[in-house]
Structure formats: C-alpha cells, structure tokens
Amino acid sequence: MSAPVLLVIAHGSRDPRHAATVHALVRRVRALRPDVRVETGFLDFNVPSVQGVLESLETEGVRDVVALPLLLTRAFHAKADIPAVLADAPPRLRIRQADVLGPSPLLLSALERRLYEAGLTPADKSSTGVVLASAGSSDPEAIAVIAEIAREWRHTGWCAVRPAFASASLPRTEDAVRELRELGCPRVAVAPYVLAPGFLPDRIARGAAGADVLADVLGPSPEVARVLLRRYDQARVPVLAAVGA
C-alpha cells in the first residue's frame, strides 16, 4: 500500500519570497523521501489553495492524506484555520492533521546553523547574547513555548537568550537587543525563529539594527526538512492503522 500523501499547508503571503522559500523546502523534503508524494497548499494569497489541492487529490483517487501545518507553534492557524479548511475537504479523503514543527532540538540546530552562517563560531557562544525573534501571537500557549525554547537554548552555552516578538506580544526585537546590551553581553545576535521571509521577518530585521549579527530565516534548512518528515511519520501511523483495521 502506498504511503499517505503529505500535504504541506503554508500560510501564504503577498511577498513572493515566502512561496519561493516554501517550495524550496518542499523540494528538499522530496529529495529526502522520494517514496512519499508531497504537495503544497496555501491558506491565503498564493496558489494552489489547500481546498484546491484536496479536491484534485480526491479526483485522482487518493484516499489517505497527512496535512502538515508549516508552522512553528500551535496558535490560531493550527487550532482553528487549518481544521476548518480540512473539515470542508471531500468526504472520501481520510485526513489526519500532523503536529506543528516546533518545538524540536532540530530547530535549535537550525537556528545555530543560521547564526554560524552569519559569522559567529561556536567559540563565540559564551560572549554572545541571542534574541530569539519570532513572529508573535496572541495565543498564550504559543508565547509560553517561545519563552521555554529561549530558556532551554540558554543552557547550551550562550551568554543569554531572550525571546522577542514581531507582533501581538512584547518585547520587540529592538527591546530585547537593548536588554542584552544592558546585561553586558559583549556581542548580540538576532536569530529569527521564522520559516520564510515576509512582512514580520522584515520587521524583525529592522529591530535587529542595533545587533552585531542578524541570522537568516530558517528556510529550507535540512533540519527543518527532517522535522517536517518526522511529524509526517508520527501522524501517518494512526492513518495506516485505521486503514488496516
């Protein structure tokens, strides 16, 4: 029996860099798992839409789908938007929604990869304060997760790690940069905890003007692709069990 189709659900953006980054990540996922069919659907702004992809899959005769939110935290999109779209899927499709990508040690590895690509080295960790800059959310669960990631990351040897948010929550990136300066960290770096470029990542970049180092977004890094496939595998087991029951 063939593996369930993996449907990667991205938010979408008017910024063309967003879709380009999503497609680059999906290409990496396909290269890692050529046995799995991987499709991409967008909630807004870009095509194809999630509903359009689901209807096409049903027309082709596909029955089993794992829908994976391309999100780092469980906030409104994962809890409300995506379940609502999936509830309107063609009834003959058996769909299971996978967990969001974060938190994961692999994502911390991806963050460090981006910081090292931006010019830091492992020897710089003890003298560098890091701003973990996320998009932000009004969901307290999502905010708590970001704060916990910052606490965990601090224990890996950084001078200090502070969370920051581009919207909905405080502090902003520039405020966290200032706090790390006041703490006496000799160097300050900003690590965007976002998947693709766009409006909020650009706001993070502007807030990082007072930092020494600004890392790139996570993008199609190999660690992100591996987390994505791990979430797929975790979700597909119940699907296959139900089919064989």
PDB file of C-alpha atoms in Angstrom:
ATOM      1  CA  MET A   1       0.000   0.000   0.000  1.00  0.00           C
ATOM      2  CA  SER A   2       1.286   3.450  -0.913  1.00  0.00           C
ATOM      3  CA  ALA A   3       2.180   5.963   1.769  1.00  0.00           C
ATOM      4  CA  PRO A   4      -0.308   8.735   2.543  1.00  0.00           C
ATOM      5  CA  VAL A   5       0.158  11.910   0.546  1.00  0.00           C
ATOM      6  CA  LEU A   6       1.913  14.601   2.547  1.00  0.00           C
ATOM      7  CA  LEU A   7       0.132  17.930   2.134  1.00  0.00           C
ATOM      8  CA  VAL A   8       2.271  20.793   3.426  1.00  0.00           C
ATOM      9  CA  ILE A   9      -0.008  23.678   4.420  1.00  0.00           C
ATOM     10  CA  ALA A  10       1.655  27.089   4.337  1.00  0.00           C
ATOM     11  CA  HIS A  11       0.147  30.395   5.386  1.00  0.00           C
ATOM     12  CA  GLY A  12       0.865  32.263   2.164  1.00  0.00           C
ATOM     13  CA  SER A  13       1.994  35.850   1.658  1.00  0.00           C
ATOM     14  CA  ARG A  14       1.922  38.712  -0.818  1.00  0.00           C
ATOM     15  CA  ASP A  15       5.724  38.642  -0.570  1.00  0.00           C
ATOM     16  CA  PRO A  16       6.974  36.338  -3.364  1.00  0.00           C
ATOM     17  CA  ARG A  17       9.938  35.277  -1.215  1.00  0.00           C
ATOM     18  CA  HIS A  18       7.536  33.394   1.057  1.00  0.00           C
ATOM     19  CA  ALA A  19       6.208  30.994  -1.570  1.00  0.00           C
ATOM     20  CA  ALA A  20       9.669  30.568  -3.102  1.00  0.00           C
ATOM     21  CA  THR A  21      11.056  29.512   0.294  1.00  0.00           C
ATOM     22  CA  VAL A  22       8.167  27.110   0.921  1.00  0.00           C
ATOM     23  CA  HIS A  23       8.712  25.469  -2.456  1.00  0.00           C
ATOM     24  CA  ALA A  24      12.464  25.173  -1.806  1.00  0.00           C
ATOM     25  CA  LEU A  25      11.751  23.421   1.497  1.00  0.00           C
ATOM     26  CA  VAL A  26       9.308  21.043  -0.170  1.00  0.00           C
ATOM     27  CA  ARG A  27      11.895  20.189  -2.826  1.00  0.00           C
ATOM     28  CA  ARG A  28      14.337  19.262  -0.056  1.00  0.00           C
ATOM     29  CA  VAL A  29      11.685  17.085   1.604  1.00  0.00           C
ATOM     30  CA  ARG A  30      11.008  15.293  -1.678  1.00  0.00           C
ATOM     31  CA  ALA A  31      14.717  14.653  -2.147  1.00  0.00           C
ATOM     32  CA  LEU A  32      14.945  13.124   1.336  1.00  0.00           C
ATOM     33  CA  ARG A  33      11.889  10.900   0.857  1.00  0.00           C
ATOM     34  CA  PRO A  34      11.287  10.143  -2.816  1.00  0.00           C
ATOM     35  CA  ASP A  35       8.838   7.402  -1.793  1.00  0.00           C
ATOM     36  CA  VAL A  36       6.397   9.995  -0.417  1.00  0.00           C
ATOM     37  CA  ARG A  37       4.242  12.207  -2.605  1.00  0.00           C
ATOM     38  CA  VAL A  38       4.471  15.762  -1.281  1.00  0.00           C
ATOM     39  CA  GLU A  39       2.028  18.508  -2.267  1.00  0.00           C
ATOM     40  CA  THR A  40       1.816  22.149  -1.171  1.00  0.00           C
ATOM     41  CA  GLY A  41      -1.277  24.215  -0.427  1.00  0.00           C
ATOM     42  CA  PHE A  42      -1.648  27.773   0.844  1.00  0.00           C
ATOM     43  CA  LEU A  43      -4.233  29.211   3.220  1.00  0.00           C
ATOM     44  CA  ASP A  44      -4.171  32.646   1.606  1.00  0.00           C
ATOM     45  CA  PHE A  45      -2.576  34.867  -1.057  1.00  0.00           C
ATOM     46  CA  ASN A  46      -0.871  32.068  -3.048  1.00  0.00           C
ATOM     47  CA  VAL A  47      -1.989  29.177  -5.209  1.00  0.00           C
ATOM     48  CA  PRO A  48      -2.763  26.381  -5.122  1.00  0.00           C
ATOM     49  CA  SER A  49      -5.189  26.695  -2.248  1.00  0.00           C
ATOM     50  CA  VAL A  50      -5.452  23.896   0.305  1.00  0.00           C
ATOM     51  CA  GLN A  51      -9.035  23.206  -0.790  1.00  0.00           C
ATOM     52  CA  GLY A  52      -7.983  23.066  -4.433  1.00  0.00           C
ATOM     53  CA  VAL A  53      -5.220  20.537  -3.729  1.00  0.00           C
ATOM     54  CA  LEU A  54      -7.576  18.348  -1.679  1.00  0.00           C
ATOM     55  CA  GLU A  55     -10.190  18.357  -4.432  1.00  0.00           C
ATOM     56  CA  SER A  56      -7.553  17.403  -7.018  1.00  0.00           C
ATOM     57  CA  LEU A  57      -6.297  14.552  -4.835  1.00  0.00           C
ATOM     58  CA  GLU A  58      -9.819  13.219  -4.382  1.00  0.00           C
ATOM     59  CA  THR A  59     -10.410  13.370  -8.147  1.00  0.00           C
ATOM     60  CA  GLU A  60      -7.238  11.334  -8.695  1.00  0.00           C
ATOM     61  CA  GLY A  61      -8.490   8.644  -6.347  1.00  0.00           C
ATOM     62  CA  VAL A  62      -6.186   9.423  -3.425  1.00  0.00           C
ATOM     63  CA  ARG A  63      -7.693   8.365  -0.116  1.00  0.00           C
ATOM     64  CA  ASP A  64      -5.112   8.979   2.630  1.00  0.00           C
ATOM     65  CA  VAL A  65      -3.582  12.386   3.361  1.00  0.00           C
ATOM     66  CA  VAL A  66      -1.432  13.740   6.165  1.00  0.00           C
ATOM     67  CA  ALA A  67      -1.975  17.500   6.392  1.00  0.00           C
ATOM     68  CA  LEU A  68       1.053  19.173   7.938  1.00  0.00           C
ATOM     69  CA  PRO A  69       0.872  22.793   9.122  1.00  0.00           C
ATOM     70  CA  LEU A  70       4.049  24.615   8.144  1.00  0.00           C
ATOM     71  CA  LEU A  71       4.025  26.410  11.490  1.00  0.00           C
ATOM     72  CA  LEU A  72       6.416  26.598  14.411  1.00  0.00           C
ATOM     73  CA  THR A  73       3.842  26.923  17.208  1.00  0.00           C
ATOM     74  CA  ARG A  74       0.292  25.815  17.908  1.00  0.00           C
ATOM     75  CA  ALA A  75      -1.554  29.100  17.602  1.00  0.00           C
ATOM     76  CA  PHE A  76      -4.711  30.240  15.805  1.00  0.00           C
ATOM     77  CA  HIS A  77      -3.859  28.875  12.363  1.00  0.00           C
ATOM     78  CA  ALA A  78      -3.111  25.383  13.684  1.00  0.00           C
ATOM     79  CA  LYS A  79      -6.039  25.341  16.101  1.00  0.00           C
ATOM     80  CA  ALA A  80      -8.752  26.978  14.000  1.00  0.00           C
ATOM     81  CA  ASP A  81      -7.955  27.923  10.391  1.00  0.00           C
ATOM     82  CA  ILE A  82      -6.463  24.645   9.232  1.00  0.00           C
ATOM     83  CA  PRO A  83      -9.013  22.353  10.959  1.00  0.00           C
ATOM     84  CA  ALA A  84     -11.799  24.437   9.384  1.00  0.00           C
ATOM     85  CA  VAL A  85     -10.337  24.031   5.902  1.00  0.00           C
ATOM     86  CA  LEU A  86      -9.803  20.311   6.397  1.00  0.00           C
ATOM     87  CA  ALA A  87     -13.374  19.905   7.654  1.00  0.00           C
ATOM     88  CA  ASP A  88     -14.566  21.051   4.207  1.00  0.00           C
ATOM     89  CA  ALA A  89     -12.404  18.513   2.377  1.00  0.00           C
ATOM     90  CA  PRO A  90     -14.014  15.982   0.022  1.00  0.00           C
ATOM     91  CA  PRO A  91     -15.607  13.325   2.245  1.00  0.00           C
ATOM     92  CA  ARG A  92     -13.840  10.384   0.631  1.00  0.00           C
ATOM     93  CA  LEU A  93     -10.457  11.637   1.790  1.00  0.00           C
ATOM     94  CA  ARG A  94      -9.100  10.283   5.067  1.00  0.00           C
ATOM     95  CA  ILE A  95      -7.100  13.169   6.511  1.00  0.00           C
ATOM     96  CA  ARG A  96      -5.007  13.382   9.634  1.00  0.00           C
ATOM     97  CA  GLN A  97      -3.572  16.719  10.755  1.00  0.00           C
ATOM     98  CA  ALA A  98       0.050  16.420  11.847  1.00  0.00           C
ATOM     99  CA  ASP A  99       1.565  18.418  14.679  1.00  0.00           C
ATOM    100  CA  VAL A 100       3.268  21.747  14.062  1.00  0.00           C
ATOM    101  CA  LEU A 101       7.032  21.677  13.637  1.00  0.00           C
ATOM    102  CA  GLY A 102       8.099  23.161  16.962  1.00  0.00           C
ATOM    103  CA  PRO A 103       9.464  22.812  19.445  1.00  0.00           C
ATOM    104  CA  SER A 104      12.263  20.464  18.395  1.00  0.00           C
ATOM    105  CA  PRO A 105      16.002  20.135  19.117  1.00  0.00           C
ATOM    106  CA  LEU A 106      16.492  20.021  15.362  1.00  0.00           C
ATOM    107  CA  LEU A 107      15.073  23.520  15.062  1.00  0.00           C
ATOM    108  CA  LEU A 108      17.580  24.756  17.643  1.00  0.00           C
ATOM    109  CA  SER A 109      20.277  23.174  15.496  1.00  0.00           C
ATOM    110  CA  ALA A 110      18.895  25.039  12.501  1.00  0.00           C
ATOM    111  CA  LEU A 111      18.947  28.324  14.430  1.00  0.00           C
ATOM    112  CA  GLU A 112      22.591  27.780  15.333  1.00  0.00           C
ATOM    113  CA  ARG A 113      23.391  26.860  11.733  1.00  0.00           C
ATOM    114  CA  ARG A 114      21.974  30.197  10.598  1.00  0.00           C
ATOM    115  CA  LEU A 115      23.939  32.101  13.264  1.00  0.00           C
ATOM    116  CA  TYR A 116      27.181  30.418  12.229  1.00  0.00           C
ATOM    117  CA  GLU A 117      26.426  31.142   8.573  1.00  0.00           C
ATOM    118  CA  ALA A 118      26.009  34.794   9.593  1.00  0.00           C
ATOM    119  CA  GLY A 119      29.535  34.898  11.013  1.00  0.00           C
ATOM    120  CA  LEU A 120      29.504  33.502  14.556  1.00  0.00           C
ATOM    121  CA  THR A 121      31.534  30.469  15.623  1.00  0.00           C
ATOM    122  CA  PRO A 122      30.985  28.003  18.472  1.00  0.00           C
ATOM    123  CA  ALA A 123      33.759  29.801  20.344  1.00  0.00           C
ATOM    124  CA  ASP A 124      31.596  32.948  20.385  1.00  0.00           C
ATOM    125  CA  LYS A 125      28.716  31.395  22.308  1.00  0.00           C
ATOM    126  CA  SER A 126      29.743  32.354  25.843  1.00  0.00           C
ATOM    127  CA  SER A 127      30.219  36.004  24.855  1.00  0.00           C
ATOM    128  CA  THR A 128      27.095  36.331  22.697  1.00  0.00           C
ATOM    129  CA  GLY A 129      23.573  37.171  23.789  1.00  0.00           C
ATOM    130  CA  VAL A 130      20.900  35.937  21.405  1.00  0.00           C
ATOM    131  CA  VAL A 131      17.471  37.339  20.659  1.00  0.00           C
ATOM    132  CA  LEU A 132      15.098  34.527  19.701  1.00  0.00           C
ATOM    133  CA  ALA A 133      12.819  36.587  17.468  1.00  0.00           C
ATOM    134  CA  SER A 134       9.511  35.028  16.499  1.00  0.00           C
ATOM    135  CA  ALA A 135       6.528  36.355  14.568  1.00  0.00           C
ATOM    136  CA  GLY A 136       4.431  36.671  17.725  1.00  0.00           C
ATOM    137  CA  SER A 137       0.934  35.525  18.653  1.00  0.00           C
ATOM    138  CA  SER A 138      -1.995  36.429  20.866  1.00  0.00           C
ATOM    139  CA  ASP A 139      -2.171  32.775  21.924  1.00  0.00           C
ATOM    140  CA  PRO A 140      -0.610  32.371  25.398  1.00  0.00           C
ATOM    141  CA  GLU A 141       0.361  28.749  24.657  1.00  0.00           C
ATOM    142  CA  ALA A 142       2.452  29.846  21.681  1.00  0.00           C
ATOM    143  CA  ILE A 143       4.116  32.634  23.673  1.00  0.00           C
ATOM    144  CA  ALA A 144       4.928  30.229  26.511  1.00  0.00           C
ATOM    145  CA  VAL A 145       6.538  27.804  24.058  1.00  0.00           C
ATOM    146  CA  ILE A 146       8.822  30.530  22.675  1.00  0.00           C
ATOM    147  CA  ALA A 147       9.846  31.545  26.197  1.00  0.00           C
ATOM    148  CA  GLU A 148      10.641  27.935  27.087  1.00  0.00           C
ATOM    149  CA  ILE A 149      12.717  27.485  23.922  1.00  0.00           C
ATOM    150  CA  ALA A 150      14.732  30.559  24.905  1.00  0.00           C
ATOM    151  CA  ARG A 151      15.331  29.143  28.394  1.00  0.00           C
ATOM    152  CA  GLU A 152      16.449  25.789  27.010  1.00  0.00           C
ATOM    153  CA  TRP A 153      18.716  27.367  24.418  1.00  0.00           C
ATOM    154  CA  ARG A 154      20.421  29.498  27.060  1.00  0.00           C
ATOM    155  CA  HIS A 155      21.607  26.296  28.757  1.00  0.00           C
ATOM    156  CA  THR A 156      23.627  25.291  25.682  1.00  0.00           C
ATOM    157  CA  GLY A 157      26.293  27.900  26.412  1.00  0.00           C
ATOM    158  CA  TRP A 158      25.104  31.283  25.153  1.00  0.00           C
ATOM    159  CA  CYS A 159      25.752  34.367  27.280  1.00  0.00           C
ATOM    160  CA  ALA A 160      21.981  34.918  27.453  1.00  0.00           C
ATOM    161  CA  VAL A 161      18.903  34.262  25.302  1.00  0.00           C
ATOM    162  CA  ARG A 162      15.845  36.494  25.256  1.00  0.00           C
ATOM    163  CA  PRO A 163      12.592  35.942  23.341  1.00  0.00           C
ATOM    164  CA  ALA A 164      11.127  38.730  21.222  1.00  0.00           C
ATOM    165  CA  PHE A 165       8.051  39.100  19.031  1.00  0.00           C
ATOM    166  CA  ALA A 166       7.337  40.980  15.825  1.00  0.00           C
ATOM    167  CA  SER A 167       3.618  41.345  16.567  1.00  0.00           C
ATOM    168  CA  ALA A 168       0.888  40.799  19.169  1.00  0.00           C
ATOM    169  CA  SER A 169       3.281  40.349  22.118  1.00  0.00           C
ATOM    170  CA  LEU A 170       6.187  42.087  23.782  1.00  0.00           C
ATOM    171  CA  PRO A 171       9.122  42.631  23.893  1.00  0.00           C
ATOM    172  CA  ARG A 172      10.011  43.679  20.374  1.00  0.00           C
ATOM    173  CA  THR A 173      13.335  42.683  18.840  1.00  0.00           C
ATOM    174  CA  GLU A 174      14.937  46.083  19.432  1.00  0.00           C
ATOM    175  CA  ASP A 175      13.930  45.979  23.115  1.00  0.00           C
ATOM    176  CA  ALA A 176      15.495  42.542  23.590  1.00  0.00           C
ATOM    177  CA  VAL A 177      18.684  43.706  21.850  1.00  0.00           C
ATOM    178  CA  ARG A 178      18.843  46.650  24.239  1.00  0.00           C
ATOM    179  CA  GLU A 179      18.296  44.395  27.263  1.00  0.00           C
ATOM    180  CA  LEU A 180      21.162  42.114  26.257  1.00  0.00           C
ATOM    181  CA  ARG A 181      23.437  45.136  25.860  1.00  0.00           C
ATOM    182  CA  GLU A 182      22.460  46.272  29.351  1.00  0.00           C
ATOM    183  CA  LEU A 183      23.188  42.804  30.706  1.00  0.00           C
ATOM    184  CA  GLY A 184      26.748  43.238  29.482  1.00  0.00           C
ATOM    185  CA  CYS A 185      26.842  40.660  26.694  1.00  0.00           C
ATOM    186  CA  PRO A 186      29.882  41.634  24.567  1.00  0.00           C
ATOM    187  CA  ARG A 187      28.091  40.631  21.366  1.00  0.00           C
ATOM    188  CA  VAL A 188      24.386  40.488  20.457  1.00  0.00           C
ATOM    189  CA  ALA A 189      22.899  38.327  17.704  1.00  0.00           C
ATOM    190  CA  VAL A 190      19.331  38.060  16.440  1.00  0.00           C
ATOM    191  CA  ALA A 191      18.067  34.633  15.384  1.00  0.00           C
ATOM    192  CA  PRO A 192      14.712  34.824  13.545  1.00  0.00           C
ATOM    193  CA  TYR A 193      12.556  31.889  14.595  1.00  0.00           C
ATOM    194  CA  VAL A 194      10.523  32.095  11.408  1.00  0.00           C
ATOM    195  CA  LEU A 195      10.353  29.832   8.391  1.00  0.00           C
ATOM    196  CA  ALA A 196      10.209  32.212   5.446  1.00  0.00           C
ATOM    197  CA  PRO A 197      10.746  35.863   4.531  1.00  0.00           C
ATOM    198  CA  GLY A 198       7.852  38.289   4.651  1.00  0.00           C
ATOM    199  CA  PHE A 199       6.368  41.278   6.433  1.00  0.00           C
ATOM    200  CA  LEU A 200       7.039  40.179  10.025  1.00  0.00           C
ATOM    201  CA  PRO A 201      10.557  38.838   9.353  1.00  0.00           C
ATOM    202  CA  ASP A 202      11.333  42.214   7.760  1.00  0.00           C
ATOM    203  CA  ARG A 203      10.142  43.873  10.966  1.00  0.00           C
ATOM    204  CA  ILE A 204      12.472  41.582  12.940  1.00  0.00           C
ATOM    205  CA  ALA A 205      15.342  42.641  10.680  1.00  0.00           C
ATOM    206  CA  ARG A 206      14.620  46.306  11.281  1.00  0.00           C
ATOM    207  CA  GLY A 207      14.554  45.682  15.017  1.00  0.00           C
ATOM    208  CA  ALA A 208      17.953  43.987  14.753  1.00  0.00           C
ATOM    209  CA  ALA A 209      19.643  47.201  13.586  1.00  0.00           C
ATOM    210  CA  GLY A 210      21.429  47.554  16.925  1.00  0.00           C
ATOM    211  CA  ALA A 211      22.697  43.968  16.977  1.00  0.00           C
ATOM    212  CA  ASP A 212      26.083  42.742  15.797  1.00  0.00           C
ATOM    213  CA  VAL A 213      24.742  39.753  13.890  1.00  0.00           C
ATOM    214  CA  LEU A 214      21.441  39.017  12.137  1.00  0.00           C
ATOM    215  CA  ALA A 215      20.860  35.441  11.034  1.00  0.00           C
ATOM    216  CA  ASP A 216      18.711  34.403   8.102  1.00  0.00           C
ATOM    217  CA  VAL A 217      15.282  32.818   8.476  1.00  0.00           C
ATOM    218  CA  LEU A 218      15.179  29.046   8.937  1.00  0.00           C
ATOM    219  CA  GLY A 219      14.041  28.499   5.355  1.00  0.00           C
ATOM    220  CA  PRO A 220      14.772  25.213   3.568  1.00  0.00           C
ATOM    221  CA  SER A 221      17.447  24.109   6.015  1.00  0.00           C
ATOM    222  CA  PRO A 222      17.995  20.333   6.251  1.00  0.00           C
ATOM    223  CA  GLU A 223      16.973  20.342   9.908  1.00  0.00           C
ATOM    224  CA  VAL A 224      13.572  21.833   9.096  1.00  0.00           C
ATOM    225  CA  ALA A 225      13.037  19.222   6.370  1.00  0.00           C
ATOM    226  CA  ARG A 226      13.873  16.445   8.823  1.00  0.00           C
ATOM    227  CA  VAL A 227      11.455  17.788  11.424  1.00  0.00           C
ATOM    228  CA  LEU A 228       8.754  18.002   8.785  1.00  0.00           C
ATOM    229  CA  LEU A 229       9.228  14.364   7.847  1.00  0.00           C
ATOM    230  CA  ARG A 230       9.304  13.331  11.495  1.00  0.00           C
ATOM    231  CA  ARG A 231       5.913  14.984  12.048  1.00  0.00           C
ATOM    232  CA  TYR A 232       4.608  13.240   8.939  1.00  0.00           C
ATOM    233  CA  ASP A 233       5.775   9.831  10.156  1.00  0.00           C
ATOM    234  CA  GLN A 234       4.254  10.417  13.583  1.00  0.00           C
ATOM    235  CA  ALA A 235       0.901  11.280  12.014  1.00  0.00           C
ATOM    236  CA  ARG A 236       0.792   8.583   9.354  1.00  0.00           C
ATOM    237  CA  VAL A 237       0.944   5.648  11.785  1.00  0.00           C
ATOM    238  CA  PRO A 238      -2.661   6.107  13.003  1.00  0.00           C
ATOM    239  CA  VAL A 239      -3.770   6.587   9.389  1.00  0.00           C
ATOM    240  CA  LEU A 240      -2.248   3.296   8.319  1.00  0.00           C
ATOM    241  CA  ALA A 241      -3.584   1.531  11.423  1.00  0.00           C
ATOM    242  CA  ALA A 242      -7.078   2.739  10.634  1.00  0.00           C
ATOM    243  CA  VAL A 243      -6.816   1.555   7.017  1.00  0.00           C
ATOM    244  CA  GLY A 244      -5.703  -1.898   8.109  1.00  0.00           C
ATOM    245  CA  ALA A 245      -8.316  -2.250  10.844  1.00  0.00           C
TER     246      ALA A 245
END
